Coordinates of C-alpha atoms (C1' of nucleotides) and ligand atoms in Angstrom, one line a residue:
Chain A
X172 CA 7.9 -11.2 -26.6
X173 CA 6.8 -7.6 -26.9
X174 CA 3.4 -8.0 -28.1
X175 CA 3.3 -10.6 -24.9
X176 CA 4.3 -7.2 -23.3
X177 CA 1.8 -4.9 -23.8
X178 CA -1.1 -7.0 -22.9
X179 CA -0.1 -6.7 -19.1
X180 CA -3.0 -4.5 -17.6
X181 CA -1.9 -1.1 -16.3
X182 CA -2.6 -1.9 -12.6
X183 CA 0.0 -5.2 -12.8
X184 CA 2.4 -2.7 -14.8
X185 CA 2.3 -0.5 -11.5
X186 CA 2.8 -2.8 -9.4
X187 CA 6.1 -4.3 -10.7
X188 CA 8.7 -1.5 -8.9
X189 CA 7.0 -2.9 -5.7
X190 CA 7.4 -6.5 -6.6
X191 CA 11.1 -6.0 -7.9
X192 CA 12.3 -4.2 -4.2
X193 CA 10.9 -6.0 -1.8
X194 CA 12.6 -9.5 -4.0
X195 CA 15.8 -7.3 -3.8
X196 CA 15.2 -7.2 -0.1
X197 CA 14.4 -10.6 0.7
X198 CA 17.3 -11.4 -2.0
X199 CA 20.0 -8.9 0.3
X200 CA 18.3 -10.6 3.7
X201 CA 19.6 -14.3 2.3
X202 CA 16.1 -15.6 1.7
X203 CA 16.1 -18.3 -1.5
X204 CA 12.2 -18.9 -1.2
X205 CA 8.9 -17.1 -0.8
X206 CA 5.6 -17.8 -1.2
X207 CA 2.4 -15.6 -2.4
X208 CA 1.4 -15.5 0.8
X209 CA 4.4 -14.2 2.4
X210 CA 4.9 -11.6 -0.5
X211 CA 1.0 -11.0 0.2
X212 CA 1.4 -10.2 3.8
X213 CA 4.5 -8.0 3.6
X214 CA 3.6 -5.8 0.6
X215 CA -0.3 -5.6 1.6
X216 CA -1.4 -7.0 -2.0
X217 CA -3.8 -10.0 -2.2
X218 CA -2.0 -13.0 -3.1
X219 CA -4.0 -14.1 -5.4
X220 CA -3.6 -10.9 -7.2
X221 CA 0.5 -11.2 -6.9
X222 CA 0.1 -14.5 -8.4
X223 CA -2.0 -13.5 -11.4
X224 CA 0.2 -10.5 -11.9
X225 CA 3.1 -13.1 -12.1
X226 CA 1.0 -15.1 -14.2
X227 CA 1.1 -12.7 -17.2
X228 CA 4.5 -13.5 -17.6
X229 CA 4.4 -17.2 -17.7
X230 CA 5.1 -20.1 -14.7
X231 CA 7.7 -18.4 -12.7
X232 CA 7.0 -20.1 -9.9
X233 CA 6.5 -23.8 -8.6
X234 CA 3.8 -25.8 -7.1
X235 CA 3.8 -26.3 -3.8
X236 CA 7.0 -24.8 -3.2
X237 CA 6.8 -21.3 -4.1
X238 CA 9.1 -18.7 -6.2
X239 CA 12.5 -19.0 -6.2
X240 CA 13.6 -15.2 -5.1
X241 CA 16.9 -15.0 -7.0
X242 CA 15.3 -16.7 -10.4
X243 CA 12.1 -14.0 -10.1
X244 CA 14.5 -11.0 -9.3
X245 CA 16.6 -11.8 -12.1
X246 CA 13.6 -12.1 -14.3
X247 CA 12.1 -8.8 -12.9
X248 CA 15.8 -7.2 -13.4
X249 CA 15.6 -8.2 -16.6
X250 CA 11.8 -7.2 -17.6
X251 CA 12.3 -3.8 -15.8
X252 CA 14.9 -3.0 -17.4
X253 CA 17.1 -3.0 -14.6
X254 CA 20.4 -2.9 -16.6
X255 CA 20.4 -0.3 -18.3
X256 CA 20.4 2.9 -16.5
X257 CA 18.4 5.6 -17.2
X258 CA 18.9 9.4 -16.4
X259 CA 16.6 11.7 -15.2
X260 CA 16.5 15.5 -15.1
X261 CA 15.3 17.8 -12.2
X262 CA 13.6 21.2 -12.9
X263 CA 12.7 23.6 -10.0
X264 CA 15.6 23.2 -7.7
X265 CA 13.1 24.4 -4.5
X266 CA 11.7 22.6 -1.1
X267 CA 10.8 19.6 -3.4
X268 CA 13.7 19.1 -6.1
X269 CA 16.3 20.0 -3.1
X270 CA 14.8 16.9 -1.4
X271 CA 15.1 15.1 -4.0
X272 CA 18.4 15.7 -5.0
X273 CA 19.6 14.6 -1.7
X274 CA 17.5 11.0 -1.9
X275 CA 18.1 10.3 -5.5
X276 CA 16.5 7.4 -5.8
X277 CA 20.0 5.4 -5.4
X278 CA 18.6 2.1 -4.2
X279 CA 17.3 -0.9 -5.9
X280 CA 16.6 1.3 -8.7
X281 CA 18.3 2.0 -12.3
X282 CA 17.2 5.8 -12.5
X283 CA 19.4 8.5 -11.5
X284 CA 18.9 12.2 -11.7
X285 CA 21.7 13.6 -13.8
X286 CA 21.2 16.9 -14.0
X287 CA 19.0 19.9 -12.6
X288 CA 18.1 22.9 -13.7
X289 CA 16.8 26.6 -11.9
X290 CA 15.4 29.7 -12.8
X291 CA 17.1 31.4 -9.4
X292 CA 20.8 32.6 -10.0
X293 CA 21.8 32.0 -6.4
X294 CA 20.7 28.2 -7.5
X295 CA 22.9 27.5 -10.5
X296 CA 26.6 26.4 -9.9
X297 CA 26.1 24.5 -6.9
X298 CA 26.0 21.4 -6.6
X299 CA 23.3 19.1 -4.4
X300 CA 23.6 16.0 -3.7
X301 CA 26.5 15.5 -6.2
X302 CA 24.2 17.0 -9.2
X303 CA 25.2 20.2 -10.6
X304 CA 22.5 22.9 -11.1
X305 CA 22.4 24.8 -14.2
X306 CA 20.5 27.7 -15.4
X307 CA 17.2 26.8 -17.1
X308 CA 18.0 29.2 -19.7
X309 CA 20.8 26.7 -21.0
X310 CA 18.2 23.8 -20.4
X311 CA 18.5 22.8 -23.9
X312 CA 22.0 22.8 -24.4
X313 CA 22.1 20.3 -20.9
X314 CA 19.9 17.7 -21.2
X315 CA 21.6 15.7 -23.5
X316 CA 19.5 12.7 -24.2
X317 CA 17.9 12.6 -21.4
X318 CA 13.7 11.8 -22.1
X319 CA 12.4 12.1 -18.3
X320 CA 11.9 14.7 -15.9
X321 CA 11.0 15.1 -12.8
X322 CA 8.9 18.6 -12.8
X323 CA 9.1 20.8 -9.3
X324 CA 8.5 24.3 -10.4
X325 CA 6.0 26.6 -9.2
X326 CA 2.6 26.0 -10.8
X327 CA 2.6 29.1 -13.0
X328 CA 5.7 27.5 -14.9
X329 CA 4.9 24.3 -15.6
X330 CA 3.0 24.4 -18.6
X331 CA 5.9 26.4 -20.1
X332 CA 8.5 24.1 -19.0
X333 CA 6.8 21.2 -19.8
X334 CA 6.7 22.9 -23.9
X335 CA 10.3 23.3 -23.4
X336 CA 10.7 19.7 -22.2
X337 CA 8.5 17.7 -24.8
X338 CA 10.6 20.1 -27.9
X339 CA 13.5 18.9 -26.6
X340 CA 12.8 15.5 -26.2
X341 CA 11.5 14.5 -22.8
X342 CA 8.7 11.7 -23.6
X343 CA 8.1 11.2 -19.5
X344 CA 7.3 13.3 -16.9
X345 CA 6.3 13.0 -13.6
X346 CA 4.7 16.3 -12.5
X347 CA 4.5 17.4 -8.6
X348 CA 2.9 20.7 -9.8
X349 CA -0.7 21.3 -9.3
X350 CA -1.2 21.4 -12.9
X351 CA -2.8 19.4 -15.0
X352 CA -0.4 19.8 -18.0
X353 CA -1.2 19.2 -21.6
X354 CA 1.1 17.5 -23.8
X355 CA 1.0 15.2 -27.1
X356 CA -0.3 11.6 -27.0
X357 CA 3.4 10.7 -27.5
X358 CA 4.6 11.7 -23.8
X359 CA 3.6 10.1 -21.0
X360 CA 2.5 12.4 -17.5
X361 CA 2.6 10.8 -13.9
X362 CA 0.8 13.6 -11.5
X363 CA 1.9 13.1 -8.3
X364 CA -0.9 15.8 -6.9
X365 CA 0.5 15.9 -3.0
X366 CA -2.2 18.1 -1.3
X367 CA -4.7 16.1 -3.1
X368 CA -3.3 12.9 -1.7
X369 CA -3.5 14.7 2.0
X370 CA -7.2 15.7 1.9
X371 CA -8.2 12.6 0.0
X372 CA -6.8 10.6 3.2
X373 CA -8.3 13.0 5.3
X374 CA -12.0 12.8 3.6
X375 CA -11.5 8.6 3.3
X376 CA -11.4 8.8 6.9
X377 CA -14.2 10.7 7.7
X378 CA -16.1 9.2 5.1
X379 CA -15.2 5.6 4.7
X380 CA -14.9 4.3 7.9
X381 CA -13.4 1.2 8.8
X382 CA -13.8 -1.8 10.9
X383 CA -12.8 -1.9 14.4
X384 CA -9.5 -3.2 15.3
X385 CA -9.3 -7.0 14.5
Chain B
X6 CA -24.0 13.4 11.6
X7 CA -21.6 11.6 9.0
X8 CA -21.1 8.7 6.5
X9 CA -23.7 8.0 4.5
X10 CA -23.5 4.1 3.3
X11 CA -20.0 4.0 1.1
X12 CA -22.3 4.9 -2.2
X13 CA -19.4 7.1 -3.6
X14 CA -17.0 4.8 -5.7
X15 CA -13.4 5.4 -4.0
X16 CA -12.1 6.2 -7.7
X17 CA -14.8 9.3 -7.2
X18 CA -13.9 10.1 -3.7
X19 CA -9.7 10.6 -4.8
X20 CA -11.0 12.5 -7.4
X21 CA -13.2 15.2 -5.6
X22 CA -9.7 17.3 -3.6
X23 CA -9.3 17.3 -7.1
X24 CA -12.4 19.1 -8.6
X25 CA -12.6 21.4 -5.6
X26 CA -9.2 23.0 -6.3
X27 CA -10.3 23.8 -9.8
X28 CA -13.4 25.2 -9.0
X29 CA -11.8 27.2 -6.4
X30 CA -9.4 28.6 -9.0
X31 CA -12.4 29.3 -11.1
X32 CA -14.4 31.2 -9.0
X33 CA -11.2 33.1 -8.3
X34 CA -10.9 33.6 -11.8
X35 CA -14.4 35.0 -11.9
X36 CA -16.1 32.6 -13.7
X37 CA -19.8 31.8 -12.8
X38 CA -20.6 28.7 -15.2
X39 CA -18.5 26.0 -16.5
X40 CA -19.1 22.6 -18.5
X41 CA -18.2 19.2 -18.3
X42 CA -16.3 19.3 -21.1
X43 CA -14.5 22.5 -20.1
X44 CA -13.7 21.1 -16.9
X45 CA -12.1 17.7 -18.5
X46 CA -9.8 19.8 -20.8
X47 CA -8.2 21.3 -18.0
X48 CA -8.1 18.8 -15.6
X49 CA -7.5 15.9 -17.8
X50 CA -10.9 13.6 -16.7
X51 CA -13.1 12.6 -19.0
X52 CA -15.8 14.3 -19.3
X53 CA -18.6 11.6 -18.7
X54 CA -16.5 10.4 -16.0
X55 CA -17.0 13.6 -14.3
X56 CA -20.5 13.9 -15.2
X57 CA -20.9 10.5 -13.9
X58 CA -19.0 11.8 -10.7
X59 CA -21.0 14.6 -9.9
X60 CA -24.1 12.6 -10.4
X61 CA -23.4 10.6 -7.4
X62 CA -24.2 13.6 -5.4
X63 CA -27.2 14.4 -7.3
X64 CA -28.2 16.5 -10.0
X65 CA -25.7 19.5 -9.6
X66 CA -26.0 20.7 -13.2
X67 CA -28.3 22.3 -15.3
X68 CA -29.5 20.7 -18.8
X69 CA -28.1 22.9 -22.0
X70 CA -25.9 25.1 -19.4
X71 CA -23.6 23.5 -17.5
X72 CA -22.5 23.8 -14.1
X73 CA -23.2 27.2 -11.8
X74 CA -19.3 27.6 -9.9
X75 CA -20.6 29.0 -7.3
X76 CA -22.9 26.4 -6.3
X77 CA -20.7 23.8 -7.2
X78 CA -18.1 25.3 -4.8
X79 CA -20.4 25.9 -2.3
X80 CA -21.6 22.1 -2.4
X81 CA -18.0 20.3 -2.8
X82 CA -17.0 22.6 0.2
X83 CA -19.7 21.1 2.6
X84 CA -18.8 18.0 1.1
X85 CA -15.3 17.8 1.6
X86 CA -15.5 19.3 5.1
X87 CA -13.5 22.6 4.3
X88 CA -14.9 24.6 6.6
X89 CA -13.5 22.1 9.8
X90 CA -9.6 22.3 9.9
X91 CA -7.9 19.5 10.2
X92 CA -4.4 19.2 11.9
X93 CA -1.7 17.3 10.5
X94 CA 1.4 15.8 12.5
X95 CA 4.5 15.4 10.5
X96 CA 7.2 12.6 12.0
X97 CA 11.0 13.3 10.5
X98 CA 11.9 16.6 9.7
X99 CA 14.7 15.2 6.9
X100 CA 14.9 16.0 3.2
X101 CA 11.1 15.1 2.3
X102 CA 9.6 16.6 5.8
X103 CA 11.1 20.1 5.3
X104 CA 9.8 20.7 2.2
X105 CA 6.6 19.7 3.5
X106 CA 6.7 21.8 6.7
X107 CA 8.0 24.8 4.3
X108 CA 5.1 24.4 1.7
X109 CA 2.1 23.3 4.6
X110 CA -0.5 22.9 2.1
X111 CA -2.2 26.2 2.6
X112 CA -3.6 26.8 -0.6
X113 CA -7.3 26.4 -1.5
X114 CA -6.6 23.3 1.7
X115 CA -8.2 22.8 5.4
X116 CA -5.0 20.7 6.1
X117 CA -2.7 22.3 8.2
X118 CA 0.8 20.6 9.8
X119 CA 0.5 21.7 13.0
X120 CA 3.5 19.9 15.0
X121 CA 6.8 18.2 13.7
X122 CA 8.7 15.3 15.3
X123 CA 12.3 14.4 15.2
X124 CA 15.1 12.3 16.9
X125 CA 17.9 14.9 15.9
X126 CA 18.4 17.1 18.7
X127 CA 19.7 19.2 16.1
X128 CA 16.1 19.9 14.7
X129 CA 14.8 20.0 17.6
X130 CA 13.6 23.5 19.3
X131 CA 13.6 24.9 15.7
X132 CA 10.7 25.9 14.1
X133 CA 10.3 25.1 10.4
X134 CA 7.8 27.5 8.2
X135 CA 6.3 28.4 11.5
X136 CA 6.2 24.8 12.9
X137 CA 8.1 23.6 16.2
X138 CA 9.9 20.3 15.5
X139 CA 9.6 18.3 19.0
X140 CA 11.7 15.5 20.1
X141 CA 10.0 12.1 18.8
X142 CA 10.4 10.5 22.9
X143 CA 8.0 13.3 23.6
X144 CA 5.5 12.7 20.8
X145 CA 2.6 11.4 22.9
X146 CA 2.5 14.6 24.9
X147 CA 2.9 16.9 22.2
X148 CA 0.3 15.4 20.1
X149 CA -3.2 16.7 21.3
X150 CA -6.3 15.3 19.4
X151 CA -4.5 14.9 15.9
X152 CA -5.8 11.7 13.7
X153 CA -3.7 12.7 11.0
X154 CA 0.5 12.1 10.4
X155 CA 3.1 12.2 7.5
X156 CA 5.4 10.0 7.9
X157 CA 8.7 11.0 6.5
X158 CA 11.5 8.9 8.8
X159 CA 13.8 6.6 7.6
X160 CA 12.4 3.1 6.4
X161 CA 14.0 0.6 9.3
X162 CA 11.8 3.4 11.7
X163 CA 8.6 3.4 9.8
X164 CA 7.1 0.3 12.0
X165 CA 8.1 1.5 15.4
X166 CA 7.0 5.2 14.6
X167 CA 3.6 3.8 12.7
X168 CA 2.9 1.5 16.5
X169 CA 3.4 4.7 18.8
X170 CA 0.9 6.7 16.4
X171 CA -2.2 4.4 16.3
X172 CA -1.2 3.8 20.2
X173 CA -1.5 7.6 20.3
X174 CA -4.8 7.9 18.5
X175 CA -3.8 8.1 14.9
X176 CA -6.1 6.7 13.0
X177 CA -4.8 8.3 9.1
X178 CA -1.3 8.0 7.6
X179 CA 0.2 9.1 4.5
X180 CA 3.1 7.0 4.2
X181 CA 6.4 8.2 2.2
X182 CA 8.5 5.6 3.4
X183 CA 8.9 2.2 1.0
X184 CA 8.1 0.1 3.8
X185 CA 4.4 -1.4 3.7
X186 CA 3.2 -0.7 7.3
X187 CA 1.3 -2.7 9.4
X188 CA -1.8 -1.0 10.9
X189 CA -5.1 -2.3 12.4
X190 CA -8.5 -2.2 10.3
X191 CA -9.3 0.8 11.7
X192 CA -6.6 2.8 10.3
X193 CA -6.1 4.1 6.9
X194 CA -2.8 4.4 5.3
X195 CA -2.2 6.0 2.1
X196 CA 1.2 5.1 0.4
X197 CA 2.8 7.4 -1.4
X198 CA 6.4 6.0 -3.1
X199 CA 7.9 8.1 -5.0
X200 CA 10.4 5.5 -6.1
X201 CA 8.0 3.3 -7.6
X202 CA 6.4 6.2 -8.9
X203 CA 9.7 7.0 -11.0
X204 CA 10.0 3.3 -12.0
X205 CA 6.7 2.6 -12.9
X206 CA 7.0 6.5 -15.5
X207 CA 10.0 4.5 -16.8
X208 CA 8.3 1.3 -17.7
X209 CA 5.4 2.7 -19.0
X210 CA 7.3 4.7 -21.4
X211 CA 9.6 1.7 -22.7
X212 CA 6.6 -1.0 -22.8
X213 CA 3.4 1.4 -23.5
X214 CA 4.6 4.0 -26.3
X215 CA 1.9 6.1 -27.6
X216 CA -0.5 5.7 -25.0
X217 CA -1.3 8.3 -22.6
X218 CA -3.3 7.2 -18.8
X219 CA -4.5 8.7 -16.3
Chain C
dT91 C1' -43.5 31.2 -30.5
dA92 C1' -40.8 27.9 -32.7
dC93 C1' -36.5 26.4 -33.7
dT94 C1' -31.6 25.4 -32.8
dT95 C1' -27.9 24.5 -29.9
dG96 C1' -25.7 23.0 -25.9
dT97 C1' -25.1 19.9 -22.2
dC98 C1' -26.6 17.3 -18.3
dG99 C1' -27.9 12.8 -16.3
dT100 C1' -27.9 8.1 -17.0
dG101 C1' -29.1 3.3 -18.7
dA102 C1' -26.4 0.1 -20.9
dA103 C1' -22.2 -1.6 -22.7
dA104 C1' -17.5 -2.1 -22.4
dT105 C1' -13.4 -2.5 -20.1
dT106 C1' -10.4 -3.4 -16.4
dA107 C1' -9.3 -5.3 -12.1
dT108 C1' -9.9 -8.3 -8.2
dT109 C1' -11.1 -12.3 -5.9
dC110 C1' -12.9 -17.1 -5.3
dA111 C1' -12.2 -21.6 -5.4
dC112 C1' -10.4 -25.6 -7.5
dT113 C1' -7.0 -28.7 -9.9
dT114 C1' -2.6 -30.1 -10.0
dA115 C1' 2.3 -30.4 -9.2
dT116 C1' 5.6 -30.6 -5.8
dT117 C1' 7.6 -30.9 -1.3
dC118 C1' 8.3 -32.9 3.0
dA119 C1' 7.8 -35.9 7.0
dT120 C1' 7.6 -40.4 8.2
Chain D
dA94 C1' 7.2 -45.3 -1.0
dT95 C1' 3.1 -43.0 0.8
dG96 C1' 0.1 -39.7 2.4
dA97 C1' -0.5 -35.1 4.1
dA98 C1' 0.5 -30.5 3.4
dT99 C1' 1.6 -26.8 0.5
dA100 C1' 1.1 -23.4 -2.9
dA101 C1' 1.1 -22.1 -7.9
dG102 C1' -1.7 -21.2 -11.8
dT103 C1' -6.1 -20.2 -13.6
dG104 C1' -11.2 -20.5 -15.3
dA105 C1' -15.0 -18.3 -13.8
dA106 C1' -17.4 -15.2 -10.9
dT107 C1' -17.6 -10.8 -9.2
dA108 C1' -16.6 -6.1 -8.6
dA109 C1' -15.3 -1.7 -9.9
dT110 C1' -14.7 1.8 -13.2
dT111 C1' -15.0 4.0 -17.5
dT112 C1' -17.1 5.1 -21.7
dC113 C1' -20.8 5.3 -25.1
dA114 C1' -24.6 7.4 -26.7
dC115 C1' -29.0 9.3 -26.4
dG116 C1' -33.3 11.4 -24.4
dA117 C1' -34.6 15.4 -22.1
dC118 C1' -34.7 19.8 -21.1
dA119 C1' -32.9 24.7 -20.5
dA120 C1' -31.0 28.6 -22.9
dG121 C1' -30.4 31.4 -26.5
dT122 C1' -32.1 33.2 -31.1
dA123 C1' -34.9 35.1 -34.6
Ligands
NAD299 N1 6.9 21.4 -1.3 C1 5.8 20.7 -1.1 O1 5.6 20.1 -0.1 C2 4.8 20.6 -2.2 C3 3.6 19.9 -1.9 C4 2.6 19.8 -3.0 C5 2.9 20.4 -4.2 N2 4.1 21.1 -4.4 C6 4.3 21.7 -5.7 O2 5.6 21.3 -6.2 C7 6.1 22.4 -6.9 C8 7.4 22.8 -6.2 O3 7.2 23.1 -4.8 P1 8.3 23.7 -3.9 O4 7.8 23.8 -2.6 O5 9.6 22.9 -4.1 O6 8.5 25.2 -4.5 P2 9.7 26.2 -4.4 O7 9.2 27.5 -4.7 O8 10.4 25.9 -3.2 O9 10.6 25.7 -5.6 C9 10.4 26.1 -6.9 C10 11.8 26.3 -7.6 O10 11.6 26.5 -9.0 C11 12.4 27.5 -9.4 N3 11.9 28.1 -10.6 C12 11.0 29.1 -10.7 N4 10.7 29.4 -12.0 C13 11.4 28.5 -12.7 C14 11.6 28.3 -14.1 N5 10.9 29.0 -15.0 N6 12.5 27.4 -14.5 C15 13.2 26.7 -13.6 N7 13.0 26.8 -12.3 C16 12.2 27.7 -11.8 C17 12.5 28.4 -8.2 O11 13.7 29.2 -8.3 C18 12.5 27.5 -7.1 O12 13.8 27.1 -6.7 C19 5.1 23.5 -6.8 O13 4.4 23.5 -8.0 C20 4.2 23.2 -5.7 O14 2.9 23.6 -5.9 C21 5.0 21.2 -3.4
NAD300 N1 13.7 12.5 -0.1 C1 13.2 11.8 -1.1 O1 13.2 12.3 -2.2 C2 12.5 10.5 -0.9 C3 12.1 9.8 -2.0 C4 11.5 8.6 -1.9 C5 11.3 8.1 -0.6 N2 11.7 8.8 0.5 C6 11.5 8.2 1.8 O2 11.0 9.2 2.7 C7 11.6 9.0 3.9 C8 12.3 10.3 4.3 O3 13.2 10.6 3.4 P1 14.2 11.8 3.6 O4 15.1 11.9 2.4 O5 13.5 12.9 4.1 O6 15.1 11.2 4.8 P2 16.1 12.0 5.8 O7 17.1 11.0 6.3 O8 16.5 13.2 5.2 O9 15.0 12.3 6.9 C9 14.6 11.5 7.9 C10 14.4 12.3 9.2 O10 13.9 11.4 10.2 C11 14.5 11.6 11.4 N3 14.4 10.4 12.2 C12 15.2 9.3 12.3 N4 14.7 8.5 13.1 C13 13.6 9.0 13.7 C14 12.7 8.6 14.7 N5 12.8 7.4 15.2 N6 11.7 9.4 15.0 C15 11.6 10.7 14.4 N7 12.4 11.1 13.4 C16 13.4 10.3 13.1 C17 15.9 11.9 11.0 O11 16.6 12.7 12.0 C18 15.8 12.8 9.7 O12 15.6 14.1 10.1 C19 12.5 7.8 3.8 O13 11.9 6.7 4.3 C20 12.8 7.7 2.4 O14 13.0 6.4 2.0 C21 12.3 10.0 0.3

DNA sequence: TACTTGTCGTGAAATTATTCACTTATTCAT
DNA sequence: ATGAATAAGTGAATAATTTCACGACAAGTA
């Protein structure tokens, strides 16, 4: 079952946290049945892609019928993990980590930040969004056993932080910094580069453009 | 005056906001020549894939030396249209839009938000790092020539708001919301969902260990 | 000058991802 | 029951991207 696991291509693997809300939406909306098709049209992914993503984990669906929404949610609950919950910690409680303090990822999802942590003393001891922030001094002693963090520091501190992380534990981060951080082969690094996901739009559109209006 | 035939692979073109940012920082640092292999140490690229990048626009390097910065900067500036400014309209001044209208991209960036929409009347009439939030009914009239919006509003708004902009001349959106707007051909939407982003660090970490991506 | 070193640019190979298009199983209407 | 319609699953084709690995040439050195 886990070798089976790690054959799924990367681009499938991303895709799943789509695939696993918008079933937990159809699934709240009272909807029993969907089709590729349908899934195709209202998450913008070919549907012959969704069903050869689906595909890698066996016949979950039936011919000429369709999936069944609460069998596949249960089985994406189940391959994502969904049960267990897993906490996340917040470092660089600014514009960013404030924000996402408040949102906290509550819906459909299993992760949860748990704690947050601040180099600014006005910072620590108040609480946002329910989640205390402490001072990144006593990082160490807070994290518990918590292995991913969400990294929202200035630029010039995040290759320190990130040192701090990785020796206490963290084995995931996903890094809003500019950047690029190094770290072992054994911990994973999503960059979530914001400005660079502005001007790429920005030169796709001057560059690439489109067809006219269908 | 524009578009040449789509020659550059899209996984080049999200790359180049990329390289120019480093080259900037460079050139600020005061270096004059750099290597491939420099260059993929710090920003985490392969080296041949950058190489291979570059080589799309020509032959930018020099045999046995490497790259001239200046030049380089000089060329991806041109290319990426940095010397045009290019407004930005964000659309919900909440958690996420604030500590966009706060930050504003400035750095080493031609993007600029230059007006902010909300329904609060609350929000509306203050001015958020130096940006007047307007009332969303007055959108159309507040809008000018901008092809460019952020869309930070509430999910169940994201269609309505997404209509009014391409009816308004929007022809660019980077999306933050999880819902999967529909647009016309001609437009170009970039998601951008941090919640999947989150999930998907998660998964990879249980189901991929000892890999590193990206 | 001649030799050594460094590094680009790029064919070719490898890898990864998407899409086509067809077979087959199932449903549904009559 | 029967036939038409539907839609999954997938082999094969295609497309996109990355990576290897080497020839060529500039720069530095003695
Ligand atoms: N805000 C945005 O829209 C935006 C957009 C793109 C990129 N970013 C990047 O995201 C990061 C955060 O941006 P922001 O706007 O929230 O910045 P910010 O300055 O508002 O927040 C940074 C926070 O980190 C804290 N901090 C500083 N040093 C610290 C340390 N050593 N340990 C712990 N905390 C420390 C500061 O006190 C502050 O609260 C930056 O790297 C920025 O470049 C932000
Ligand atoms: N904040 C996060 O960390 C986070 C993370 C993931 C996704 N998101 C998504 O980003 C979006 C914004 O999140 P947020 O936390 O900033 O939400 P928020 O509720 O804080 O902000 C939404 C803002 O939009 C305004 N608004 C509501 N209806 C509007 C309308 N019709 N026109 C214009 N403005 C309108 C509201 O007044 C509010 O100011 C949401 O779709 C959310 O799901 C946010």
């Amino acid at each position: 079952m886990m070798s089976n696991q790690n054959k799924i291509p990367q681009a499938t693997a991303k895709r799943l946290p789509l695939y696993y809300r918008f079933l937990n939406n159809l699934h709240i909306k009272g909807k029993s049945r969907v089709s590729s098709k349908e899934l195709s049209e209202a998450m913008k992914v070919d549907s012959a892609t969704i069903r050869r993503d689906f595909s890698y984990f066996g016949a979950l669906g039936k011919k000429g019928y369709g999936y069944n929404v609460e069998y596949l949610l249960g089985f994406f609950r189940k391959t994502l993990d969904q049960d267990e919950n897993t906490p996340v910690a917040l470092i660089g409680v600014g514009n960013l980590g404030t924000a996402f303090l408040n949102y906290n990822f509550t819906k459909n999802n299993n992760t949860k930040i748990e704690v947050a942590f601040d180099a600014d003393k006005r910072k620590v001891g108040k609480s946002i969004g329910d989640i205390e922030v402490h001072h990144i001094e006593d990082m160490e002693q807070n994290l518990g056993d918590i292995s991913v963090a969400i990294l929202t520091v200035p630029v010039s501190e995040a290759q320190n932080i990130t040192d701090r992380l990785i020796k206490a534990g963290v084995t995931g981060i996903l890094n809003f910094t500019p950047a690029r951080i190094t770290v072992p082969e054994s911990v994973r690094v999503h960059h979530i580069d914001l400005a660079v996901e502005l001007q790429s739009l920005v030169y796709f559109m001057k560059h690439y453009p489109l067809e006219n209006e269908e």
